[in-house]
Amino acid sequence: MIPRTALAPSASDIVRLVAGVRAGERALLARAITLAESKRPDHQLAARTLVQELLPATGKAMRVGITGAPGVGKSTTIDALGSYLTRLGHKVAVLAVDPSSARTGGSILGDKTRMAQLSADPNAFIRPSPSAGTLGGVAAKTRETMLICEAAGYDVMLVETVGIGQSETAVADMTDMFLALMLPGAGDELQGIKKGLVELADMIAVNKADGDNLARARAAAAEYRAALHILSPRSPNWQVPVVTYSAYTGDGLAALWTKVVEHRDTMTKTGELAARRRDQQVKWMWSMVEDRVHARIASDPTLTAKLPQIEADVAEGRLSPAVAVDQIFAALGW
């Protein structure tokens, strides 16, 4: 951690951090990420310089978002898949977007015992979700962490959603492929589709396809395949595959990863991967603009003193939201 009383890194400190990150030094990688996650304005300024310097070394990794309902086996899947990938020679970074970290101050991913193999693997790096005031803030910090890890030579990013809801959209908007994990025999096999989750997915994978569950997993996969025919695919160039696998035995993981690589190759060949990343970059920019505006409002003592009355006037109908915005911007001198 960077102590609260620590001075902002000097220009020479940034140079050392950049060199250390690009050399893959884990201690300096962790220090760079901590700097990026800091809420101090001087640290944020230094982090922006750091990320800008690292930018030419980013963009080469495969970015895979992974989501699924509680109990689906996300952690076991990431542990097994990540370990399979490091055995193939990849360097794997595991990140998380956890909206609850804004309230709790950290992610449950911090308990690395959930990923026992990867946490002891020298070719893997696991980072808990940052704590931030908003989901947008959490996502922004995670994106910067992803870029820093890419610059450090990690060529596979596995970004986990913690919980369900908006975090899924946030992760889909920062990755190349979005993988939805499902359970067999969970009652209504199509509940994921009802929530709109599957419409974000580039692949559906049914976990726990082993032992007595094997037949149920195959049946669930068949239902998803049938249902996908009535939905508009996320990409016109990609038919969403449905696979079965077992994170416990490892069966099906190789086939799952083959589909990830096939998706990457298809999206690259059609130009859609480059287009998606360009769109994401612009979205990231506007997301950070919004987050910085919120931070500016929260840090202005004159405005924060006026906000309770402005909010009360809007709530009681004495003041229109549009006029309230004018008053907020006037207080900021905008």
mmCIF file of C-alpha atoms in Angstrom:
data_model
loop_
_atom_site.group_PDB
_atom_site.id
_atom_site.type_symbol
_atom_site.label_atom_id
_atom_site.label_comp_id
_atom_site.label_asym_id
_atom_site.label_seq_id
_atom_site.Cartn_x
_atom_site.Cartn_y
_atom_site.Cartn_z
ATOM 1 C CA MET A 1 0.000 0.000 0.000
ATOM 2 C CA ILE A 2 1.047 3.611 -0.537
ATOM 3 C CA PRO A 3 0.920 5.397 2.851
ATOM 4 C CA ARG A 4 -1.503 8.302 3.070
ATOM 5 C CA THR A 5 1.384 10.585 4.015
ATOM 6 C CA ALA A 6 3.553 9.424 1.118
ATOM 7 C CA LEU A 7 4.697 12.031 -1.345
ATOM 8 C CA ALA A 8 3.524 11.649 -4.915
ATOM 9 C CA PRO A 9 6.031 9.739 -7.050
ATOM 10 C CA SER A 10 8.629 11.945 -8.701
ATOM 11 C CA ALA A 11 9.372 11.828 -12.418
ATOM 12 C CA SER A 12 12.305 9.503 -11.718
ATOM 13 C CA ASP A 13 10.025 7.268 -9.610
ATOM 14 C CA ILE A 14 7.631 7.002 -12.557
ATOM 15 C CA VAL A 15 10.517 6.090 -14.872
ATOM 16 C CA ARG A 16 11.541 3.309 -12.445
ATOM 17 C CA LEU A 17 7.956 2.077 -12.170
ATOM 18 C CA VAL A 18 7.553 2.001 -15.954
ATOM 19 C CA ALA A 19 10.811 0.068 -16.358
ATOM 20 C CA GLY A 20 9.908 -2.328 -13.539
ATOM 21 C CA VAL A 21 6.432 -3.013 -14.886
ATOM 22 C CA ARG A 22 7.733 -3.631 -18.403
ATOM 23 C CA ALA A 23 10.357 -5.981 -16.948
ATOM 24 C CA GLY A 24 7.562 -7.942 -15.228
ATOM 25 C CA GLU A 25 8.757 -7.247 -11.677
ATOM 26 C CA ARG A 26 5.804 -8.273 -9.507
ATOM 27 C CA ALA A 27 6.598 -5.923 -6.605
ATOM 28 C CA LEU A 28 6.715 -2.892 -8.906
ATOM 29 C CA LEU A 29 3.627 -4.130 -10.777
ATOM 30 C CA ALA A 30 1.708 -4.239 -7.491
ATOM 31 C CA ARG A 31 3.033 -0.779 -6.555
ATOM 32 C CA ALA A 32 1.957 0.646 -9.914
ATOM 33 C CA ILE A 33 -1.550 -0.773 -9.508
ATOM 34 C CA THR A 34 -1.798 0.586 -5.975
ATOM 35 C CA LEU A 35 -0.860 4.001 -7.331
ATOM 36 C CA ALA A 36 -3.558 3.728 -10.024
ATOM 37 C CA GLU A 37 -6.150 2.760 -7.404
ATOM 38 C CA SER A 38 -5.280 5.600 -5.028
ATOM 39 C CA LYS A 39 -7.935 8.280 -4.523
ATOM 40 C CA ARG A 40 -5.408 11.048 -3.820
ATOM 41 C CA PRO A 41 -5.408 13.645 -6.616
ATOM 42 C CA ASP A 42 -1.595 13.808 -6.758
ATOM 43 C CA HIS A 43 -1.393 10.007 -6.971
ATOM 44 C CA GLN A 44 -4.067 9.990 -9.684
ATOM 45 C CA LEU A 45 -2.090 12.512 -11.708
ATOM 46 C CA ALA A 46 1.057 10.381 -11.374
ATOM 47 C CA ALA A 47 -0.939 7.264 -12.318
ATOM 48 C CA ARG A 48 -2.212 8.929 -15.489
ATOM 49 C CA THR A 49 1.378 9.702 -16.480
ATOM 50 C CA LEU A 50 2.369 6.116 -15.684
ATOM 51 C CA VAL A 51 -0.410 4.562 -17.778
ATOM 52 C CA GLN A 52 0.299 6.926 -20.673
ATOM 53 C CA GLU A 53 3.959 5.863 -20.652
ATOM 54 C CA LEU A 54 2.948 2.185 -20.594
ATOM 55 C CA LEU A 55 0.311 2.533 -23.316
ATOM 56 C CA PRO A 56 2.537 1.477 -26.252
ATOM 57 C CA ALA A 57 3.121 -1.885 -24.512
ATOM 58 C CA THR A 58 -0.605 -2.621 -24.072
ATOM 59 C CA GLY A 59 -3.346 -4.051 -26.265
ATOM 60 C CA LYS A 60 -1.810 -7.399 -27.167
ATOM 61 C CA ALA A 61 -3.552 -9.528 -24.518
ATOM 62 C CA MET A 62 -6.713 -11.583 -24.880
ATOM 63 C CA ARG A 63 -9.339 -9.972 -22.641
ATOM 64 C CA VAL A 64 -12.021 -12.363 -21.416
ATOM 65 C CA GLY A 65 -14.895 -11.351 -19.146
ATOM 66 C CA ILE A 66 -16.423 -14.099 -16.995
ATOM 67 C CA THR A 67 -19.785 -13.926 -15.261
ATOM 68 C CA GLY A 68 -22.317 -16.246 -13.690
ATOM 69 C CA ALA A 69 -24.765 -16.502 -10.826
ATOM 70 C CA PRO A 70 -23.498 -17.294 -7.313
ATOM 71 C CA GLY A 71 -22.756 -20.990 -6.977
ATOM 72 C CA VAL A 72 -21.946 -21.503 -10.651
ATOM 73 C CA GLY A 73 -18.289 -22.086 -9.852
ATOM 74 C CA LYS A 74 -16.642 -18.929 -11.219
ATOM 75 C CA SER A 75 -13.652 -19.083 -8.896
ATOM 76 C CA THR A 76 -13.087 -22.795 -9.501
ATOM 77 C CA THR A 77 -13.425 -22.220 -13.234
ATOM 78 C CA ILE A 78 -10.955 -19.320 -13.261
ATOM 79 C CA ASP A 79 -8.520 -21.319 -11.115
ATOM 80 C CA ALA A 80 -8.725 -24.361 -13.408
ATOM 81 C CA LEU A 81 -8.750 -22.392 -16.689
ATOM 82 C CA GLY A 82 -5.961 -20.066 -15.596
ATOM 83 C CA SER A 83 -3.795 -22.999 -14.509
ATOM 84 C CA TYR A 84 -4.451 -24.744 -17.832
ATOM 85 C CA LEU A 85 -3.355 -21.578 -19.656
ATOM 86 C CA THR A 86 -0.152 -21.110 -17.657
ATOM 87 C CA ARG A 87 0.743 -24.719 -18.473
ATOM 88 C CA LEU A 88 0.384 -23.744 -22.146
ATOM 89 C CA GLY A 89 2.903 -20.945 -21.577
ATOM 90 C CA HIS A 90 0.543 -18.006 -21.071
ATOM 91 C CA LYS A 91 0.848 -15.377 -18.342
ATOM 92 C CA VAL A 92 -2.561 -14.841 -16.765
ATOM 93 C CA ALA A 93 -3.891 -11.857 -14.814
ATOM 94 C CA VAL A 94 -7.158 -12.258 -12.887
ATOM 95 C CA LEU A 95 -9.046 -9.050 -12.118
ATOM 96 C CA ALA A 96 -12.496 -8.329 -10.718
ATOM 97 C CA VAL A 97 -15.257 -5.753 -10.965
ATOM 98 C CA ASP A 98 -17.159 -5.807 -7.689
ATOM 99 C CA PRO A 99 -19.736 -3.018 -7.174
ATOM 100 C CA SER A 100 -19.987 -3.923 -3.476
ATOM 101 C CA SER A 101 -16.361 -2.869 -3.004
ATOM 102 C CA ALA A 102 -17.633 0.711 -2.977
ATOM 103 C CA ARG A 103 -19.381 -0.149 0.293
ATOM 104 C CA THR A 104 -17.228 -2.891 1.801
ATOM 105 C CA GLY A 105 -13.826 -1.518 0.830
ATOM 106 C CA GLY A 106 -12.689 -4.640 -0.966
ATOM 107 C CA SER A 107 -13.627 -7.634 -3.038
ATOM 108 C CA ILE A 108 -14.202 -11.200 -1.935
ATOM 109 C CA LEU A 109 -11.593 -11.976 -4.574
ATOM 110 C CA GLY A 110 -9.111 -10.810 -1.954
ATOM 111 C CA ASP A 111 -9.452 -14.268 -0.412
ATOM 112 C CA LYS A 112 -6.993 -15.958 -2.738
ATOM 113 C CA THR A 113 -7.757 -19.346 -1.195
ATOM 114 C CA ARG A 114 -10.636 -19.357 -3.680
ATOM 115 C CA MET A 115 -8.001 -19.829 -6.386
ATOM 116 C CA ALA A 116 -5.487 -22.057 -4.683
ATOM 117 C CA GLN A 117 -3.565 -23.156 -7.795
ATOM 118 C CA LEU A 118 -3.303 -19.749 -9.455
ATOM 119 C CA SER A 119 -2.400 -17.888 -6.277
ATOM 120 C CA ALA A 120 0.752 -20.016 -6.042
ATOM 121 C CA ASP A 121 1.535 -19.862 -9.775
ATOM 122 C CA PRO A 122 4.461 -17.560 -10.702
ATOM 123 C CA ASN A 123 2.899 -16.975 -14.123
ATOM 124 C CA ALA A 124 -0.388 -15.716 -12.679
ATOM 125 C CA PHE A 125 -1.305 -12.461 -10.978
ATOM 126 C CA ILE A 126 -4.525 -12.065 -8.974
ATOM 127 C CA ARG A 127 -5.801 -8.610 -8.031
ATOM 128 C CA PRO A 128 -8.907 -7.948 -5.915
ATOM 129 C CA SER A 129 -11.481 -5.438 -7.073
ATOM 130 C CA PRO A 130 -10.512 -1.855 -6.239
ATOM 131 C CA SER A 131 -12.619 0.132 -3.811
ATOM 132 C CA ALA A 132 -14.233 3.177 -5.387
ATOM 133 C CA GLY A 133 -17.247 5.409 -4.895
ATOM 134 C CA THR A 134 -19.202 4.140 -7.892
ATOM 135 C CA LEU A 135 -19.379 1.148 -10.207
ATOM 136 C CA GLY A 136 -17.971 3.445 -12.888
ATOM 137 C CA GLY A 137 -15.049 4.221 -10.618
ATOM 138 C CA VAL A 138 -14.432 0.532 -9.898
ATOM 139 C CA ALA A 139 -14.539 -0.263 -13.614
ATOM 140 C CA ALA A 140 -12.185 2.618 -14.465
ATOM 141 C CA LYS A 141 -9.604 1.428 -11.931
ATOM 142 C CA THR A 142 -9.924 -2.138 -13.218
ATOM 143 C CA ARG A 143 -9.336 -0.965 -16.798
ATOM 144 C CA GLU A 144 -6.159 0.833 -15.742
ATOM 145 C CA THR A 145 -5.024 -2.269 -13.844
ATOM 146 C CA MET A 146 -5.649 -4.332 -16.986
ATOM 147 C CA LEU A 147 -3.461 -2.017 -19.067
ATOM 148 C CA ILE A 148 -0.680 -2.111 -16.460
ATOM 149 C CA CYS A 149 -0.797 -5.932 -16.386
ATOM 150 C CA GLU A 150 -0.671 -6.073 -20.189
ATOM 151 C CA ALA A 151 2.407 -3.844 -20.155
ATOM 152 C CA ALA A 152 3.964 -6.282 -17.655
ATOM 153 C CA GLY A 153 3.656 -9.090 -20.192
ATOM 154 C CA TYR A 154 0.443 -10.803 -19.109
ATOM 155 C CA ASP A 155 -1.150 -12.018 -22.326
ATOM 156 C CA VAL A 156 -4.480 -13.282 -20.954
ATOM 157 C CA MET A 157 -6.791 -11.101 -18.853
ATOM 158 C CA LEU A 158 -9.593 -12.900 -17.011
ATOM 159 C CA VAL A 159 -11.972 -10.260 -15.636
ATOM 160 C CA GLU A 160 -14.549 -11.590 -13.192
ATOM 161 C CA THR A 161 -17.858 -9.965 -12.354
ATOM 162 C CA VAL A 162 -18.750 -10.219 -8.687
ATOM 163 C CA GLY A 163 -22.497 -10.156 -8.238
ATOM 164 C CA ILE A 164 -24.984 -9.596 -11.022
ATOM 165 C CA GLY A 165 -26.441 -6.581 -12.780
ATOM 166 C CA GLN A 166 -24.595 -3.546 -14.068
ATOM 167 C CA SER A 167 -21.169 -5.036 -13.383
ATOM 168 C CA GLU A 168 -21.815 -7.474 -16.235
ATOM 169 C CA THR A 169 -22.270 -4.633 -18.719
ATOM 170 C CA ALA A 170 -19.164 -2.906 -17.327
ATOM 171 C CA VAL A 171 -17.046 -6.029 -17.839
ATOM 172 C CA ALA A 172 -18.515 -6.726 -21.299
ATOM 173 C CA ASP A 173 -17.490 -3.173 -22.221
ATOM 174 C CA MET A 174 -13.844 -3.732 -21.273
ATOM 175 C CA THR A 175 -13.217 -7.209 -22.710
ATOM 176 C CA ASP A 176 -12.979 -8.839 -26.135
ATOM 177 C CA MET A 177 -15.059 -11.868 -25.245
ATOM 178 C CA PHE A 178 -17.759 -12.232 -22.595
ATOM 179 C CA LEU A 179 -18.239 -15.721 -21.180
ATOM 180 C CA ALA A 180 -21.441 -16.601 -19.298
ATOM 181 C CA LEU A 181 -21.198 -19.593 -16.956
ATOM 182 C CA MET A 182 -24.364 -21.579 -16.304
ATOM 183 C CA LEU A 183 -25.410 -24.476 -14.074
ATOM 184 C CA PRO A 184 -27.122 -27.678 -15.185
ATOM 185 C CA GLY A 185 -30.477 -28.662 -13.739
ATOM 186 C CA ALA A 186 -31.016 -25.321 -12.014
ATOM 187 C CA GLY A 187 -34.757 -25.376 -12.646
ATOM 188 C CA ASP A 188 -35.541 -22.873 -15.363
ATOM 189 C CA GLU A 189 -32.589 -23.165 -17.739
ATOM 190 C CA LEU A 190 -33.619 -19.994 -19.519
ATOM 191 C CA GLN A 191 -33.576 -17.621 -16.554
ATOM 192 C CA GLY A 192 -30.244 -16.190 -17.726
ATOM 193 C CA ILE A 193 -31.842 -15.252 -21.017
ATOM 194 C CA LYS A 194 -34.723 -13.567 -19.211
ATOM 195 C CA LYS A 195 -32.243 -11.356 -17.372
ATOM 196 C CA GLY A 196 -30.650 -10.328 -20.638
ATOM 197 C CA LEU A 197 -27.350 -11.826 -19.574
ATOM 198 C CA VAL A 198 -27.097 -14.146 -22.539
ATOM 199 C CA GLU A 199 -27.583 -11.257 -24.952
ATOM 200 C CA LEU A 200 -24.224 -9.912 -23.748
ATOM 201 C CA ALA A 201 -22.501 -13.271 -24.040
ATOM 202 C CA ASP A 202 -20.105 -14.343 -26.763
ATOM 203 C CA MET A 203 -20.143 -17.887 -25.375
ATOM 204 C CA ILE A 204 -22.190 -19.892 -22.880
ATOM 205 C CA ALA A 205 -20.471 -22.595 -20.837
ATOM 206 C CA VAL A 206 -22.396 -25.042 -18.654
ATOM 207 C CA ASN A 207 -20.268 -26.066 -15.675
ATOM 208 C CA LYS A 208 -20.356 -29.225 -13.540
ATOM 209 C CA ALA A 209 -20.696 -31.540 -16.548
ATOM 210 C CA ASP A 210 -19.402 -34.540 -14.630
ATOM 211 C CA GLY A 211 -20.733 -37.633 -12.883
ATOM 212 C CA ASP A 212 -24.487 -37.632 -12.343
ATOM 213 C CA ASN A 213 -24.705 -34.071 -13.652
ATOM 214 C CA LEU A 214 -23.394 -34.905 -17.129
ATOM 215 C CA ALA A 215 -26.773 -35.672 -18.710
ATOM 216 C CA ARG A 216 -28.358 -32.591 -17.083
ATOM 217 C CA ALA A 217 -25.515 -30.393 -18.333
ATOM 218 C CA ARG A 218 -25.946 -31.638 -21.883
ATOM 219 C CA ALA A 219 -29.700 -31.095 -21.703
ATOM 220 C CA ALA A 220 -29.211 -27.550 -20.397
ATOM 221 C CA ALA A 221 -26.746 -26.838 -23.207
ATOM 222 C CA ALA A 222 -29.279 -28.053 -25.778
ATOM 223 C CA GLU A 223 -31.922 -25.709 -24.322
ATOM 224 C CA TYR A 224 -29.586 -22.745 -24.531
ATOM 225 C CA ARG A 225 -28.664 -23.561 -28.126
ATOM 226 C CA ALA A 226 -32.335 -23.679 -29.060
ATOM 227 C CA ALA A 227 -33.078 -20.415 -27.256
ATOM 228 C CA LEU A 228 -30.180 -18.585 -28.913
ATOM 229 C CA HIS A 229 -31.845 -19.007 -32.298
ATOM 230 C CA ILE A 230 -34.566 -16.528 -31.321
ATOM 231 C CA LEU A 231 -32.155 -13.895 -29.975
ATOM 232 C CA SER A 232 -30.147 -11.344 -31.910
ATOM 233 C CA PRO A 233 -26.457 -12.239 -31.617
ATOM 234 C CA ARG A 234 -24.073 -9.671 -30.184
ATOM 235 C CA SER A 235 -21.996 -9.898 -33.353
ATOM 236 C CA PRO A 236 -23.135 -10.569 -36.931
ATOM 237 C CA ASN A 237 -19.876 -12.430 -37.483
ATOM 238 C CA TRP A 238 -20.127 -14.873 -34.578
ATOM 239 C CA GLN A 239 -22.637 -17.587 -33.709
ATOM 240 C CA VAL A 240 -22.633 -17.910 -29.913
ATOM 241 C CA PRO A 241 -21.435 -21.429 -29.010
ATOM 242 C CA VAL A 242 -22.691 -23.407 -26.022
ATOM 243 C CA VAL A 243 -20.189 -25.796 -24.435
ATOM 244 C CA THR A 244 -20.160 -28.051 -21.400
ATOM 245 C CA TYR A 245 -17.194 -28.511 -19.084
ATOM 246 C CA SER A 246 -16.199 -29.466 -15.565
ATOM 247 C CA ALA A 247 -14.008 -27.112 -13.566
ATOM 248 C CA TYR A 248 -13.615 -29.949 -11.036
ATOM 249 C CA THR A 249 -12.200 -32.569 -13.433
ATOM 250 C CA GLY A 250 -10.911 -30.212 -16.114
ATOM 251 C CA ASP A 251 -12.900 -31.989 -18.836
ATOM 252 C CA GLY A 252 -13.956 -29.583 -21.578
ATOM 253 C CA LEU A 253 -11.599 -26.730 -20.598
ATOM 254 C CA ALA A 254 -9.396 -27.239 -23.657
ATOM 255 C CA ALA A 255 -12.447 -27.134 -25.955
ATOM 256 C CA LEU A 256 -13.702 -24.024 -24.139
ATOM 257 C CA TRP A 257 -10.410 -22.212 -24.675
ATOM 258 C CA THR A 258 -10.316 -23.315 -28.318
ATOM 259 C CA LYS A 259 -13.604 -21.446 -28.799
ATOM 260 C CA VAL A 260 -12.132 -18.340 -27.136
ATOM 261 C CA VAL A 261 -9.199 -18.422 -29.569
ATOM 262 C CA GLU A 262 -11.569 -19.059 -32.486
ATOM 263 C CA HIS A 263 -13.613 -16.005 -31.439
ATOM 264 C CA ARG A 264 -10.466 -13.888 -31.259
ATOM 265 C CA ASP A 265 -9.344 -15.036 -34.718
ATOM 266 C CA THR A 266 -12.783 -14.391 -36.250
ATOM 267 C CA MET A 267 -13.139 -10.937 -34.712
ATOM 268 C CA THR A 268 -9.609 -10.009 -35.771
ATOM 269 C CA LYS A 269 -10.116 -11.205 -39.352
ATOM 270 C CA THR A 270 -13.372 -9.265 -39.782
ATOM 271 C CA GLY A 271 -11.985 -6.116 -38.155
ATOM 272 C CA GLU A 272 -14.610 -6.257 -35.427
ATOM 273 C CA LEU A 273 -12.097 -6.710 -32.609
ATOM 274 C CA ALA A 274 -10.317 -3.474 -33.532
ATOM 275 C CA ALA A 275 -13.663 -1.680 -33.919
ATOM 276 C CA ARG A 276 -14.904 -2.975 -30.549
ATOM 277 C CA ARG A 277 -11.745 -1.824 -28.812
ATOM 278 C CA ARG A 278 -11.958 1.612 -30.427
ATOM 279 C CA ASP A 279 -15.543 1.959 -29.197
ATOM 280 C CA GLN A 280 -14.493 0.795 -25.734
ATOM 281 C CA GLN A 281 -11.721 3.373 -25.560
ATOM 282 C CA VAL A 282 -14.176 6.190 -26.277
ATOM 283 C CA LYS A 283 -16.657 4.793 -23.718
ATOM 284 C CA TRP A 284 -13.854 4.604 -21.159
ATOM 285 C CA MET A 285 -13.018 8.251 -21.796
ATOM 286 C CA TRP A 286 -16.592 9.442 -21.197
ATOM 287 C CA SER A 287 -16.965 7.177 -18.172
ATOM 288 C CA MET A 288 -13.880 8.803 -16.649
ATOM 289 C CA VAL A 289 -15.220 12.273 -17.490
ATOM 290 C CA GLU A 290 -18.407 11.457 -15.556
ATOM 291 C CA ASP A 291 -16.450 10.036 -12.635
ATOM 292 C CA ARG A 292 -14.174 13.068 -12.481
ATOM 293 C CA VAL A 293 -17.169 15.433 -12.522
ATOM 294 C CA HIS A 294 -18.658 13.511 -9.587
ATOM 295 C CA ALA A 295 -15.323 13.707 -7.760
ATOM 296 C CA ARG A 296 -15.110 17.457 -8.420
ATOM 297 C CA ILE A 297 -18.592 17.963 -6.994
ATOM 298 C CA ALA A 298 -17.843 15.846 -3.914
ATOM 299 C CA SER A 299 -14.608 17.727 -3.196
ATOM 300 C CA ASP A 300 -16.055 21.274 -3.388
ATOM 301 C CA PRO A 301 -16.860 22.440 0.173
ATOM 302 C CA THR A 302 -19.090 25.323 -0.943
ATOM 303 C CA LEU A 303 -21.174 23.053 -3.125
ATOM 304 C CA THR A 304 -21.383 20.177 -0.648
ATOM 305 C CA ALA A 305 -22.800 22.660 1.881
ATOM 306 C CA LYS A 306 -25.528 23.660 -0.596
ATOM 307 C CA LEU A 307 -26.347 20.196 -1.958
ATOM 308 C CA PRO A 308 -28.658 18.995 0.870
ATOM 309 C CA GLN A 309 -30.967 21.992 0.338
ATOM 310 C CA ILE A 310 -30.844 21.654 -3.466
ATOM 311 C CA GLU A 311 -31.679 17.945 -3.216
ATOM 312 C CA ALA A 312 -34.522 18.657 -0.774
ATOM 313 C CA ASP A 313 -35.970 21.325 -3.081
ATOM 314 C CA VAL A 314 -35.871 18.919 -6.033
ATOM 315 C CA ALA A 315 -37.394 16.090 -3.982
ATOM 316 C CA GLU A 316 -40.273 18.295 -2.794
ATOM 317 C CA GLY A 317 -40.957 19.677 -6.273
ATOM 318 C CA ARG A 318 -39.934 23.238 -5.439
ATOM 319 C CA LEU A 319 -37.074 23.161 -7.921
ATOM 320 C CA SER A 320 -36.861 21.472 -11.306
ATOM 321 C CA PRO A 321 -33.907 19.114 -11.855
ATOM 322 C CA ALA A 322 -32.742 21.271 -14.794
ATOM 323 C CA VAL A 323 -32.560 24.434 -12.681
ATOM 324 C CA ALA A 324 -30.874 22.445 -9.903
ATOM 325 C CA VAL A 325 -28.155 21.396 -12.351
ATOM 326 C CA ASP A 326 -27.699 25.043 -13.337
ATOM 327 C CA GLN A 327 -27.239 25.939 -9.659
ATOM 328 C CA ILE A 328 -24.706 23.113 -9.139
ATOM 329 C CA PHE A 329 -22.673 24.162 -12.162
ATOM 330 C CA ALA A 330 -22.856 27.833 -11.131
ATOM 331 C CA ALA A 331 -21.498 26.891 -7.688
ATOM 332 C CA LEU A 332 -18.600 25.135 -9.413
ATOM 333 C CA GLY A 333 -17.975 28.186 -11.577
ATOM 334 C CA TRP A 334 -18.792 26.318 -14.786
#
